[in-house]
CSV table of C-alpha atoms in Angstrom, one decimal:
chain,number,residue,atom,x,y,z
A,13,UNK,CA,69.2,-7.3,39.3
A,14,UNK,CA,66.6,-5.3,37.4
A,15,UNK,CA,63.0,-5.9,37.6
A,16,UNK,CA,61.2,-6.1,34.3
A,17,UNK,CA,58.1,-3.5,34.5
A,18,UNK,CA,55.5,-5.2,34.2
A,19,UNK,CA,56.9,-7.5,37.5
A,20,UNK,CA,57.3,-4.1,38.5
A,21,UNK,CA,54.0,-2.8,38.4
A,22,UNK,CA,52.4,-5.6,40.0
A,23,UNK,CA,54.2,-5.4,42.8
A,24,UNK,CA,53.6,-2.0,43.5
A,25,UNK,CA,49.6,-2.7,42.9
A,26,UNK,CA,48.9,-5.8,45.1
A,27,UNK,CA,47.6,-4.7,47.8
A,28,UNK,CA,47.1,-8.2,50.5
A,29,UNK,CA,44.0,-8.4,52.3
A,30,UNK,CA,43.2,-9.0,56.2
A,31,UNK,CA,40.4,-9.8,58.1
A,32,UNK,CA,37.2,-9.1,56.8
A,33,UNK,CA,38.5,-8.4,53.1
A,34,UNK,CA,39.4,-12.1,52.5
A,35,UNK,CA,35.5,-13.3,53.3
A,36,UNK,CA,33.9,-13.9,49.9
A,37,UNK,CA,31.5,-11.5,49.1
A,38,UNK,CA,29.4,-14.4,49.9
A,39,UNK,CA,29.9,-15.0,52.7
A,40,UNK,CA,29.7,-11.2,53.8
A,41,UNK,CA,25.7,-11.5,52.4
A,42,UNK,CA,24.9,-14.0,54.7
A,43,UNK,CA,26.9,-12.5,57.3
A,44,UNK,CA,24.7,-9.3,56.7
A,45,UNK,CA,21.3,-11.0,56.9
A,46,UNK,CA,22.0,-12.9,59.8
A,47,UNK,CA,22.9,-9.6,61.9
A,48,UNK,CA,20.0,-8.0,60.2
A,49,UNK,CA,17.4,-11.0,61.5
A,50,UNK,CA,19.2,-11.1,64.6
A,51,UNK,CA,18.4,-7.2,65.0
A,52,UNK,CA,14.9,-7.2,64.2
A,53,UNK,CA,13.7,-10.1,66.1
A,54,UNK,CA,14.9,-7.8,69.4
A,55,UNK,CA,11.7,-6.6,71.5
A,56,UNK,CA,10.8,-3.5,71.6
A,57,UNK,CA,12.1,-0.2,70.1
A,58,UNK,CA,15.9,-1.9,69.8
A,59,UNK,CA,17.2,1.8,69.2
A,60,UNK,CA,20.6,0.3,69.9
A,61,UNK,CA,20.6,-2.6,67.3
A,62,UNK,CA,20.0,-0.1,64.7
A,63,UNK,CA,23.4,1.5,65.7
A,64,UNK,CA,25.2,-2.1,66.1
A,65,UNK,CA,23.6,-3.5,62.5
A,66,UNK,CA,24.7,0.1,60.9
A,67,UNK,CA,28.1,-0.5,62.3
A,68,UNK,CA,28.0,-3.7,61.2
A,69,UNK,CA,27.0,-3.2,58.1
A,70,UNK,CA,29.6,-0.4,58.0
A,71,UNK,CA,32.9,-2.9,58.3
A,72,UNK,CA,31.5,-5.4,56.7
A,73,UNK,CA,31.1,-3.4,52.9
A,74,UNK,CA,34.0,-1.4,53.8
A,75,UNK,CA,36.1,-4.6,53.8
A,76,UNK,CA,35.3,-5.6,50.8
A,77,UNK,CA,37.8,-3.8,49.3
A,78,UNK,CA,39.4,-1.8,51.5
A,79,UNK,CA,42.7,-3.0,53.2
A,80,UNK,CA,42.7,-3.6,56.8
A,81,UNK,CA,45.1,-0.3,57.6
A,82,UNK,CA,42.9,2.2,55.2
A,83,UNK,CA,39.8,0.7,57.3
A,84,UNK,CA,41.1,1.8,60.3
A,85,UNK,CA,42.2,5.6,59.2
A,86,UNK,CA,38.7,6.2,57.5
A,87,UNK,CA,36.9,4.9,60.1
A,88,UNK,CA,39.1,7.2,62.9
A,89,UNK,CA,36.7,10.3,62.1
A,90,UNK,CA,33.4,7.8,62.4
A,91,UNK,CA,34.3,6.4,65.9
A,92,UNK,CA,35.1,10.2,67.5
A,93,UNK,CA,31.4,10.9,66.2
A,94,UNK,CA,30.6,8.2,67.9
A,95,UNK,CA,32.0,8.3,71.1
A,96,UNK,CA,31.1,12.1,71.4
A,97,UNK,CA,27.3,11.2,70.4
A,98,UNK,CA,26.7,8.0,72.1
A,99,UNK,CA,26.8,9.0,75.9
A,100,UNK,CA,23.9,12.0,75.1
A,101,UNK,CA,21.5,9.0,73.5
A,102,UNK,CA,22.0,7.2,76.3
A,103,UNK,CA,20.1,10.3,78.3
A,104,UNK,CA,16.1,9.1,78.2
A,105,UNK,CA,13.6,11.3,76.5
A,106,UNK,CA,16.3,13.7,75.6
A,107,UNK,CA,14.7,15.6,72.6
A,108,UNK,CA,18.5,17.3,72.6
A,109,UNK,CA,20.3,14.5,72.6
A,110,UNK,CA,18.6,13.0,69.9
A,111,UNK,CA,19.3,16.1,67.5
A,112,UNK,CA,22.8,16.2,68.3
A,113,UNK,CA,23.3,12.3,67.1
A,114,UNK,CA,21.6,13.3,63.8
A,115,UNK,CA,23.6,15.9,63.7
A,116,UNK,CA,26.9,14.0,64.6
A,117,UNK,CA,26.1,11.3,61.5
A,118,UNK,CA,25.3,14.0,59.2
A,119,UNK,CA,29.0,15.5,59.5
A,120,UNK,CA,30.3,11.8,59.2
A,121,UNK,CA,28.8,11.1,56.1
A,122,UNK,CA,31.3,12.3,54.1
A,123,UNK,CA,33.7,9.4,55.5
A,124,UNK,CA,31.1,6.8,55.4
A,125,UNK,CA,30.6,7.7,51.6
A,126,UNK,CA,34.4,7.7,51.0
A,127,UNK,CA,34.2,4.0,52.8
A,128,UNK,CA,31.6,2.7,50.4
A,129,UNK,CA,33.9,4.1,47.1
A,130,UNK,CA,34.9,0.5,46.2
A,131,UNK,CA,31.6,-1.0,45.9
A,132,UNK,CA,30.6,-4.2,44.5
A,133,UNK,CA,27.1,-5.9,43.6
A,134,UNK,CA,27.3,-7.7,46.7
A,135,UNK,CA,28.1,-4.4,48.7
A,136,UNK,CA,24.8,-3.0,47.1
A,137,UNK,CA,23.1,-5.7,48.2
A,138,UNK,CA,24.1,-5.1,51.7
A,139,UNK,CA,23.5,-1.8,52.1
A,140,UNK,CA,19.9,-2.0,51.0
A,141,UNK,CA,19.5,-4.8,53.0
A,142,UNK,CA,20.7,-2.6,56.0
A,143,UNK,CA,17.8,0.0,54.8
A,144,UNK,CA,15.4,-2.8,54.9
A,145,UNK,CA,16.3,-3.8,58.3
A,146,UNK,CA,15.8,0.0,60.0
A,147,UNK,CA,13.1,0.5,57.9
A,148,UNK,CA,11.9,-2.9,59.9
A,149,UNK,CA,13.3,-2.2,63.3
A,150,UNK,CA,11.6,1.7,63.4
A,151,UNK,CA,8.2,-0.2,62.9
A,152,UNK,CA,6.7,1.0,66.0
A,153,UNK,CA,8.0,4.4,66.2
A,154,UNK,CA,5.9,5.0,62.4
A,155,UNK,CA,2.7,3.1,64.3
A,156,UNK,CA,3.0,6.0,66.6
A,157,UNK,CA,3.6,8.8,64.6
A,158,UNK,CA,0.2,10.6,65.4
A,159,UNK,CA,1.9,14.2,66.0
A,160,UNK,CA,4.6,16.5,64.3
A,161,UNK,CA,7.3,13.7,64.6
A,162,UNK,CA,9.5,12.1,63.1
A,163,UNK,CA,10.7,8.2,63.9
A,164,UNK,CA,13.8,7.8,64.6
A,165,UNK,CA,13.9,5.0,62.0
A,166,UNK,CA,14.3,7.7,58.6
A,167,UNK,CA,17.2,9.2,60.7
A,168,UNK,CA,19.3,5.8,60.5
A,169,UNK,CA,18.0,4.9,56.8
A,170,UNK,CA,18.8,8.8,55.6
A,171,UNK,CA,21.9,8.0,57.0
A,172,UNK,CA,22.7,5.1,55.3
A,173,UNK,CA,21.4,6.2,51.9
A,174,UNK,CA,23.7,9.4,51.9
A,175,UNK,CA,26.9,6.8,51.5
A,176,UNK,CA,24.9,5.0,48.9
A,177,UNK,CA,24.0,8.4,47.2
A,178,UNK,CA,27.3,9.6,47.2
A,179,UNK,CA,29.4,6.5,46.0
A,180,UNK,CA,26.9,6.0,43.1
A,181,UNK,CA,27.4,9.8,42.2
A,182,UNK,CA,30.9,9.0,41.8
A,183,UNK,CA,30.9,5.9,39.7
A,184,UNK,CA,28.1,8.5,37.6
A,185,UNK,CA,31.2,10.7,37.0
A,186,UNK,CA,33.4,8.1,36.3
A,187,UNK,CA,31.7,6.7,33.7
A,188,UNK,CA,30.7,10.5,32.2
A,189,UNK,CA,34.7,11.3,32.0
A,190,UNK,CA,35.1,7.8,30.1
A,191,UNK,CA,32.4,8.9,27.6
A,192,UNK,CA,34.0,12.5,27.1
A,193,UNK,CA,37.5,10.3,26.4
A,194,UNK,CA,35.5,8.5,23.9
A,195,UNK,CA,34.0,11.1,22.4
A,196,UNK,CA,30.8,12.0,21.5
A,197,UNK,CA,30.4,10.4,18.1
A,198,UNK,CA,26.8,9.8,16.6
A,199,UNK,CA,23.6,7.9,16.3
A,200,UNK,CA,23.4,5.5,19.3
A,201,UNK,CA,26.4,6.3,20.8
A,202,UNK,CA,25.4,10.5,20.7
A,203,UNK,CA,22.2,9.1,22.4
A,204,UNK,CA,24.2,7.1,25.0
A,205,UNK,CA,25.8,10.1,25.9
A,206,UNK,CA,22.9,12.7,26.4
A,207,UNK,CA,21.3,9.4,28.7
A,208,UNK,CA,24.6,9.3,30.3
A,209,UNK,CA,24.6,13.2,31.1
A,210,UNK,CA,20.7,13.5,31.8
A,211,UNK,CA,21.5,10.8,34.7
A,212,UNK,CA,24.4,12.2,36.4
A,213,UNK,CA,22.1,15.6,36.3
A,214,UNK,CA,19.4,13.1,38.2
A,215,UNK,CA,22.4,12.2,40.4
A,216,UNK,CA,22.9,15.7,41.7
A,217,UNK,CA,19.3,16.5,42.1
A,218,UNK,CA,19.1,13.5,44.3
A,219,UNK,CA,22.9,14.3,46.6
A,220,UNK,CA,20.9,18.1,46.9
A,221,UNK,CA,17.9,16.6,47.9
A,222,UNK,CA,19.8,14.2,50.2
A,223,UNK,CA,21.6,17.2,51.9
A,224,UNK,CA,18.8,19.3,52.5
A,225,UNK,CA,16.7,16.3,54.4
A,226,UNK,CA,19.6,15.7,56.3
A,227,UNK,CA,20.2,19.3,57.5
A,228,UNK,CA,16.8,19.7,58.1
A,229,UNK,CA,16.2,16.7,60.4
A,230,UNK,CA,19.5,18.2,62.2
A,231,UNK,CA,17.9,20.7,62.8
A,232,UNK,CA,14.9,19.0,64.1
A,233,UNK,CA,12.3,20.0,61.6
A,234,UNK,CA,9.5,17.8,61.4
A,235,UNK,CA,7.8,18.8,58.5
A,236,UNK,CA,3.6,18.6,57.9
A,237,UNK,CA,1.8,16.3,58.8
A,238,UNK,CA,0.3,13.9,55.3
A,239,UNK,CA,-2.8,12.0,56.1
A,240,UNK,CA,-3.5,8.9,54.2
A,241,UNK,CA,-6.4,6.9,53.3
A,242,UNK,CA,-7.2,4.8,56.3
A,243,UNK,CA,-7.6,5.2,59.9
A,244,UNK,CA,-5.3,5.0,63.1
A,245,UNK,CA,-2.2,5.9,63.9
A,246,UNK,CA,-0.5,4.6,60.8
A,247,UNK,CA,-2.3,6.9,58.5
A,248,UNK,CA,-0.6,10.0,59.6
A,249,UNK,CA,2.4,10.6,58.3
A,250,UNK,CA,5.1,13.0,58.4
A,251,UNK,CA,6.2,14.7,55.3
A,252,UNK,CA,9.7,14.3,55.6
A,253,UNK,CA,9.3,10.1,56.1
A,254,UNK,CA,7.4,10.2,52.7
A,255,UNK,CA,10.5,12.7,51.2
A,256,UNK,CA,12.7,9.6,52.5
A,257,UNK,CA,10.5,7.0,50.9
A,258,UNK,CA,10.8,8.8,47.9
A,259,UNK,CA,14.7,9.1,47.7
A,260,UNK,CA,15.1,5.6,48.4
A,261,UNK,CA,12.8,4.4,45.6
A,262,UNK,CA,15.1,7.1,43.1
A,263,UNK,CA,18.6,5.1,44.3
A,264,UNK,CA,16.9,1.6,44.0
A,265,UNK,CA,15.6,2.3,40.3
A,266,UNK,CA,18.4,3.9,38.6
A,267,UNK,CA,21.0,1.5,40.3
A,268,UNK,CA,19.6,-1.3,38.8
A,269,UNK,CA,17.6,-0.2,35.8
């Protein structure tokens, strides 16, 4: 018996969801903020709830669109980073081991931004609530940033911004090859498109930018030293936090402007 095609075609395009891709997006907000309250109000430094609330954070927006078999395969390359980086932070005061971890999260970031690539406002939500949360949990490493060092807090929020960076750059060039479909046409919509192409030129300045910090912290350049109004501790700054800073406040603005 022949199938009609459009009977066809949705059956070839429904794709049924397991696990964490059946939560409501909901549900997966809450979810999120609990882990992230549960991972600040840890005492002390609480290096390793930074790892467990990125990982978290990781399944958790990756499942929102993502079946449960195409999770698993994309997140393959992630673990193996993992698992070759995790025994060397476990070493105490290892300036080394440190470096290497950086350097182990820098070469995953291309799967973590392939991860994020069916995002949702919810999603967004989640991963800036995940920045919030290191920015929170590194606290005391930027209280006692009096030398040429960086916390180790920009190194997990970097991190997570380059996945946000890069899934936003694509949906930049998605909607760019939509207007070129279009055409260019005139008045408001010419002026839609030069907007359009000004941003995704913004985009690529900011995925550069993005690159560059994380190579450099890879290769454990620390940048001068900024000193704020104030006194103490907290008014000495490292460059490269403030470079961080700044990215961040670029993504949050022309995400939601």
């Amino acid at each position: 018996m022949a199938v009609p095609a459009a009977q066809e075609h949705t059956q070839t395009t429904t794709v049924q969801r397991r696990g964490l891709a059946r939560w409501p997006a909901t549900t997966r907000l809450l979810a999120a903020l609990v882990t992230a309250g549960a991972a600040l109000a840890v005492p002390g430094r609480a290096w390793w709830a930074q790892g467990v609330l990125a990982l978290f954070l990781l399944v958790v927006g990756g499942a929102s669109g993502v079946a449960s078999g195409k999770l698993i395969k994309r997140l393959i390359p992630l673990a193996l980073a993992g698992v070759i980086c995790l025994p060397l932070a476990l070493i105490p005061g290892s300036k080394a081991a440190e470096t290497v971890v950086v350097a182990g999260l820098t070469f995953s970031k291309t799967t973590l931004a392939a991860l994020w690539s069916l995002y949702s406002k919810s999603a967004l939500v989640v991963l800036g609530v995940s920045m919030f949360a290191a920015l929170m949990t590194g606290r005391e490493a930027l209280q006692a940033a009096t030398d040429l060092r960086v916390p180790r807090m920009p190194k997990v929020l970097v991190w997570l911004a380059s996945a946000w960076v890069g899934n936003l750059q694509d949906a930049v060039r998605r909607r760019r090859l939509a207007i070129q479909a279009r055409g260019v046409g005139r008045g408001w919509s010419r002026f839609r498109t030069a907007a359009h192409a000004s941003r995704a030129l913004i985009w690529d300045g900011l995925r550069l930018t993005d690159t560059l910090s994380c190579a450099l912290v890879a290769r454990g350049f620390h940048g001068d030293v900024v000193v704020l109004p104030g006194e103490g501790a907290a008014s000495r700054l490292p460059f490269s936090f403030l470079l961080y800073l700044g990215l961040l406040a670029g993504l949050v603005y022309l995400s939601f402007r």
